[in-house]
Amino acid sequence: QVQLVESGGGLVQAGGSLRLSCVASGLTFDSYTMGWFRQAPGKERKLLASISWSEDNTEYVDSVKGRFTISRDNAKNTVYLQMNNLSPEDTAVYYCASSLFSVATLALEYGYWGQGTQVTVSS
């Protein structure tokens, strides 16, 4: 049984930082590309960042590039999202997900999902 469990969300003021974690179990973690998505109220779920199984390829959407950093620790079966200089526009539920594609930008390309963690940024 595959499980992805996110943690690290919470309430932060604009300009602050958070680090999200996602711990995976039930899969061969280093065989998967890992991605972080977010979904704000009334909006679609969107990919923010991804990191390949070999850790030599990372991708970011323009809205988070330079502010967010994705990383992974295969020995701990964990992927992280470091979020700096947060703004109210970053308020959303954040999800981690896994994909067997080396390049995965669509939700349909991710096979397993966590339950999400809430991030709220106040102004």
PDB file of C-alpha atoms in Angstrom:
ATOM      1  CA  GLN A   1       0.000   0.000   0.000  1.00  0.00           C
ATOM      2  CA  VAL A   2       1.519   3.281  -1.131  1.00  0.00           C
ATOM      3  CA  GLN A   3       1.217   6.262   1.181  1.00  0.00           C
ATOM      4  CA  LEU A   4       2.467   9.831   0.835  1.00  0.00           C
ATOM      5  CA  VAL A   5       2.125  12.000   3.944  1.00  0.00           C
ATOM      6  CA  GLU A   6       2.735  15.756   3.841  1.00  0.00           C
ATOM      7  CA  SER A   7       3.579  17.912   6.830  1.00  0.00           C
ATOM      8  CA  GLY A   8       4.957  21.344   7.625  1.00  0.00           C
ATOM      9  CA  GLY A   9       2.079  23.558   6.594  1.00  0.00           C
ATOM     10  CA  GLY A  10       0.687  26.296   8.775  1.00  0.00           C
ATOM     11  CA  LEU A  11       0.063  30.005   9.144  1.00  0.00           C
ATOM     12  CA  VAL A  12       2.825  32.441   8.252  1.00  0.00           C
ATOM     13  CA  GLN A  13       3.063  36.172   7.615  1.00  0.00           C
ATOM     14  CA  ALA A  14       3.911  37.568   4.208  1.00  0.00           C
ATOM     15  CA  GLY A  15       7.647  37.441   3.638  1.00  0.00           C
ATOM     16  CA  GLY A  16       8.069  34.412   5.867  1.00  0.00           C
ATOM     17  CA  SER A  17       9.216  30.889   5.099  1.00  0.00           C
ATOM     18  CA  LEU A  18       8.015  27.322   5.513  1.00  0.00           C
ATOM     19  CA  ARG A  19       9.480  23.936   4.685  1.00  0.00           C
ATOM     20  CA  LEU A  20       7.095  21.195   3.639  1.00  0.00           C
ATOM     21  CA  SER A  21       7.974  17.520   3.916  1.00  0.00           C
ATOM     22  CA  CYS A  22       6.485  14.459   2.263  1.00  0.00           C
ATOM     23  CA  VAL A  23       7.330  10.975   3.510  1.00  0.00           C
ATOM     24  CA  ALA A  24       6.640   8.056   1.186  1.00  0.00           C
ATOM     25  CA  SER A  25       6.087   4.417   2.051  1.00  0.00           C
ATOM     26  CA  GLY A  26       5.142   1.336   0.075  1.00  0.00           C
ATOM     27  CA  LEU A  27       7.100   2.257  -3.056  1.00  0.00           C
ATOM     28  CA  THR A  28      10.642   2.203  -4.357  1.00  0.00           C
ATOM     29  CA  PHE A  29      11.135   5.881  -3.663  1.00  0.00           C
ATOM     30  CA  ASP A  30      14.230   6.506  -5.769  1.00  0.00           C
ATOM     31  CA  SER A  31      12.457   5.155  -8.872  1.00  0.00           C
ATOM     32  CA  TYR A  32       9.937   8.015  -8.893  1.00  0.00           C
ATOM     33  CA  THR A  33       9.910  11.599  -9.987  1.00  0.00           C
ATOM     34  CA  MET A  34       8.390  13.621  -7.142  1.00  0.00           C
ATOM     35  CA  GLY A  35       6.306  16.741  -7.531  1.00  0.00           C
ATOM     36  CA  TRP A  36       4.664  19.408  -5.413  1.00  0.00           C
ATOM     37  CA  PHE A  37       1.248  20.770  -6.369  1.00  0.00           C
ATOM     38  CA  ARG A  38      -1.046  23.309  -4.801  1.00  0.00           C
ATOM     39  CA  GLN A  39      -4.737  24.067  -5.046  1.00  0.00           C
ATOM     40  CA  ALA A  40      -6.207  27.379  -3.931  1.00  0.00           C
ATOM     41  CA  PRO A  41      -9.939  27.773  -3.243  1.00  0.00           C
ATOM     42  CA  GLY A  42     -11.887  27.844  -6.499  1.00  0.00           C
ATOM     43  CA  LYS A  43      -8.809  27.090  -8.607  1.00  0.00           C
ATOM     44  CA  GLU A  44      -7.365  24.056 -10.335  1.00  0.00           C
ATOM     45  CA  ARG A  45      -4.559  21.977  -8.905  1.00  0.00           C
ATOM     46  CA  LYS A  46      -1.263  23.136 -10.406  1.00  0.00           C
ATOM     47  CA  LEU A  47       2.250  21.759 -10.462  1.00  0.00           C
ATOM     48  CA  LEU A  48       4.800  23.951  -8.692  1.00  0.00           C
ATOM     49  CA  ALA A  49       8.016  21.959  -8.852  1.00  0.00           C
ATOM     50  CA  SER A  50       9.327  18.501  -9.639  1.00  0.00           C
ATOM     51  CA  ILE A  51      12.545  16.583  -9.108  1.00  0.00           C
ATOM     52  CA  SER A  52      13.672  13.505 -11.006  1.00  0.00           C
ATOM     53  CA  TRP A  53      14.592  10.191  -9.421  1.00  0.00           C
ATOM     54  CA  SER A  54      18.260  10.783 -10.246  1.00  0.00           C
ATOM     55  CA  GLU A  55      18.139  14.247  -8.624  1.00  0.00           C
ATOM     56  CA  ASP A  56      19.775  15.826 -11.683  1.00  0.00           C
ATOM     57  CA  ASN A  57      16.669  17.549 -13.031  1.00  0.00           C
ATOM     58  CA  THR A  58      14.405  20.036 -11.281  1.00  0.00           C
ATOM     59  CA  GLU A  59      11.616  22.117 -12.795  1.00  0.00           C
ATOM     60  CA  TYR A  60       9.691  25.095 -11.453  1.00  0.00           C
ATOM     61  CA  VAL A  61       6.787  27.178 -12.628  1.00  0.00           C
ATOM     62  CA  ASP A  62       7.581  30.861 -13.077  1.00  0.00           C
ATOM     63  CA  SER A  63       5.456  31.951 -10.126  1.00  0.00           C
ATOM     64  CA  VAL A  64       7.712  30.157  -7.621  1.00  0.00           C
ATOM     65  CA  LYS A  65      11.064  30.158  -9.417  1.00  0.00           C
ATOM     66  CA  GLY A  66      13.706  31.755  -7.223  1.00  0.00           C
ATOM     67  CA  ARG A  67      11.542  31.483  -4.096  1.00  0.00           C
ATOM     68  CA  PHE A  68      10.850  27.750  -3.757  1.00  0.00           C
ATOM     69  CA  THR A  69      13.360  24.912  -3.767  1.00  0.00           C
ATOM     70  CA  ILE A  70      12.517  21.241  -4.177  1.00  0.00           C
ATOM     71  CA  SER A  71      14.875  18.584  -2.848  1.00  0.00           C
ATOM     72  CA  ARG A  72      14.795  14.926  -1.923  1.00  0.00           C
ATOM     73  CA  ASP A  73      16.519  12.553   0.454  1.00  0.00           C
ATOM     74  CA  ASN A  74      16.151   9.078  -0.976  1.00  0.00           C
ATOM     75  CA  ALA A  75      17.626   7.456   2.135  1.00  0.00           C
ATOM     76  CA  LYS A  76      14.746   8.935   4.153  1.00  0.00           C
ATOM     77  CA  ASN A  77      12.072   8.437   1.455  1.00  0.00           C
ATOM     78  CA  THR A  78      11.340  12.143   1.770  1.00  0.00           C
ATOM     79  CA  VAL A  79      10.858  15.071  -0.587  1.00  0.00           C
ATOM     80  CA  TYR A  80      10.956  18.682   0.630  1.00  0.00           C
ATOM     81  CA  LEU A  81       9.700  22.025  -0.560  1.00  0.00           C
ATOM     82  CA  GLN A  82      11.475  25.032   0.925  1.00  0.00           C
ATOM     83  CA  MET A  83       9.278  28.098   0.465  1.00  0.00           C
ATOM     84  CA  ASN A  84      10.734  31.574   1.000  1.00  0.00           C
ATOM     85  CA  ASN A  85       9.322  35.093   0.663  1.00  0.00           C
ATOM     86  CA  LEU A  86       5.766  33.844   0.863  1.00  0.00           C
ATOM     87  CA  SER A  87       2.873  36.040  -0.203  1.00  0.00           C
ATOM     88  CA  PRO A  88      -0.906  35.737   0.280  1.00  0.00           C
ATOM     89  CA  GLU A  89      -1.141  34.413  -3.288  1.00  0.00           C
ATOM     90  CA  ASP A  90       0.673  31.292  -2.066  1.00  0.00           C
ATOM     91  CA  THR A  91      -2.217  30.364   0.235  1.00  0.00           C
ATOM     92  CA  ALA A  92      -3.429  26.902  -0.795  1.00  0.00           C
ATOM     93  CA  VAL A  93      -3.471  23.235   0.066  1.00  0.00           C
ATOM     94  CA  TYR A  94      -0.130  21.737  -0.942  1.00  0.00           C
ATOM     95  CA  TYR A  95       0.161  18.162  -2.194  1.00  0.00           C
ATOM     96  CA  CYS A  96       3.073  15.899  -2.985  1.00  0.00           C
ATOM     97  CA  ALA A  97       2.789  13.250  -5.675  1.00  0.00           C
ATOM     98  CA  SER A  98       4.898  10.625  -7.426  1.00  0.00           C
ATOM     99  CA  SER A  99       5.359   9.815 -11.110  1.00  0.00           C
ATOM    100  CA  LEU A 100       7.172   7.168 -13.137  1.00  0.00           C
ATOM    101  CA  PHE A 101       7.814   9.666 -15.939  1.00  0.00           C
ATOM    102  CA  SER A 102      11.208  11.345 -16.025  1.00  0.00           C
ATOM    103  CA  VAL A 103       9.512  14.614 -17.024  1.00  0.00           C
ATOM    104  CA  ALA A 104       6.028  15.048 -15.572  1.00  0.00           C
ATOM    105  CA  THR A 105       4.101  18.321 -15.702  1.00  0.00           C
ATOM    106  CA  LEU A 106       0.472  17.126 -15.719  1.00  0.00           C
ATOM    107  CA  ALA A 107      -1.551  15.778 -12.815  1.00  0.00           C
ATOM    108  CA  LEU A 108      -2.487  12.741 -14.917  1.00  0.00           C
ATOM    109  CA  GLU A 109       1.187  11.774 -15.042  1.00  0.00           C
ATOM    110  CA  TYR A 110       1.307  11.353 -11.252  1.00  0.00           C
ATOM    111  CA  GLY A 111       0.009   8.083  -9.868  1.00  0.00           C
ATOM    112  CA  TYR A 112       0.087   8.571  -6.093  1.00  0.00           C
ATOM    113  CA  TRP A 113      -0.917  11.558  -3.999  1.00  0.00           C
ATOM    114  CA  GLY A 114      -0.698  12.705  -0.426  1.00  0.00           C
ATOM    115  CA  GLN A 115      -3.636  14.079   1.536  1.00  0.00           C
ATOM    116  CA  GLY A 116      -2.392  17.665   1.440  1.00  0.00           C
ATOM    117  CA  THR A 117      -1.238  20.220   3.981  1.00  0.00           C
ATOM    118  CA  GLN A 118      -2.688  23.712   4.383  1.00  0.00           C
ATOM    119  CA  VAL A 119      -0.493  26.774   3.911  1.00  0.00           C
ATOM    120  CA  THR A 120      -2.002  30.142   4.821  1.00  0.00           C
ATOM    121  CA  VAL A 121      -0.093  33.388   4.280  1.00  0.00           C
ATOM    122  CA  SER A 122      -1.415  36.540   5.931  1.00  0.00           C
ATOM    123  CA  SER A 123      -0.739  40.060   4.699  1.00  0.00           C
TER     124      SER A 123
END
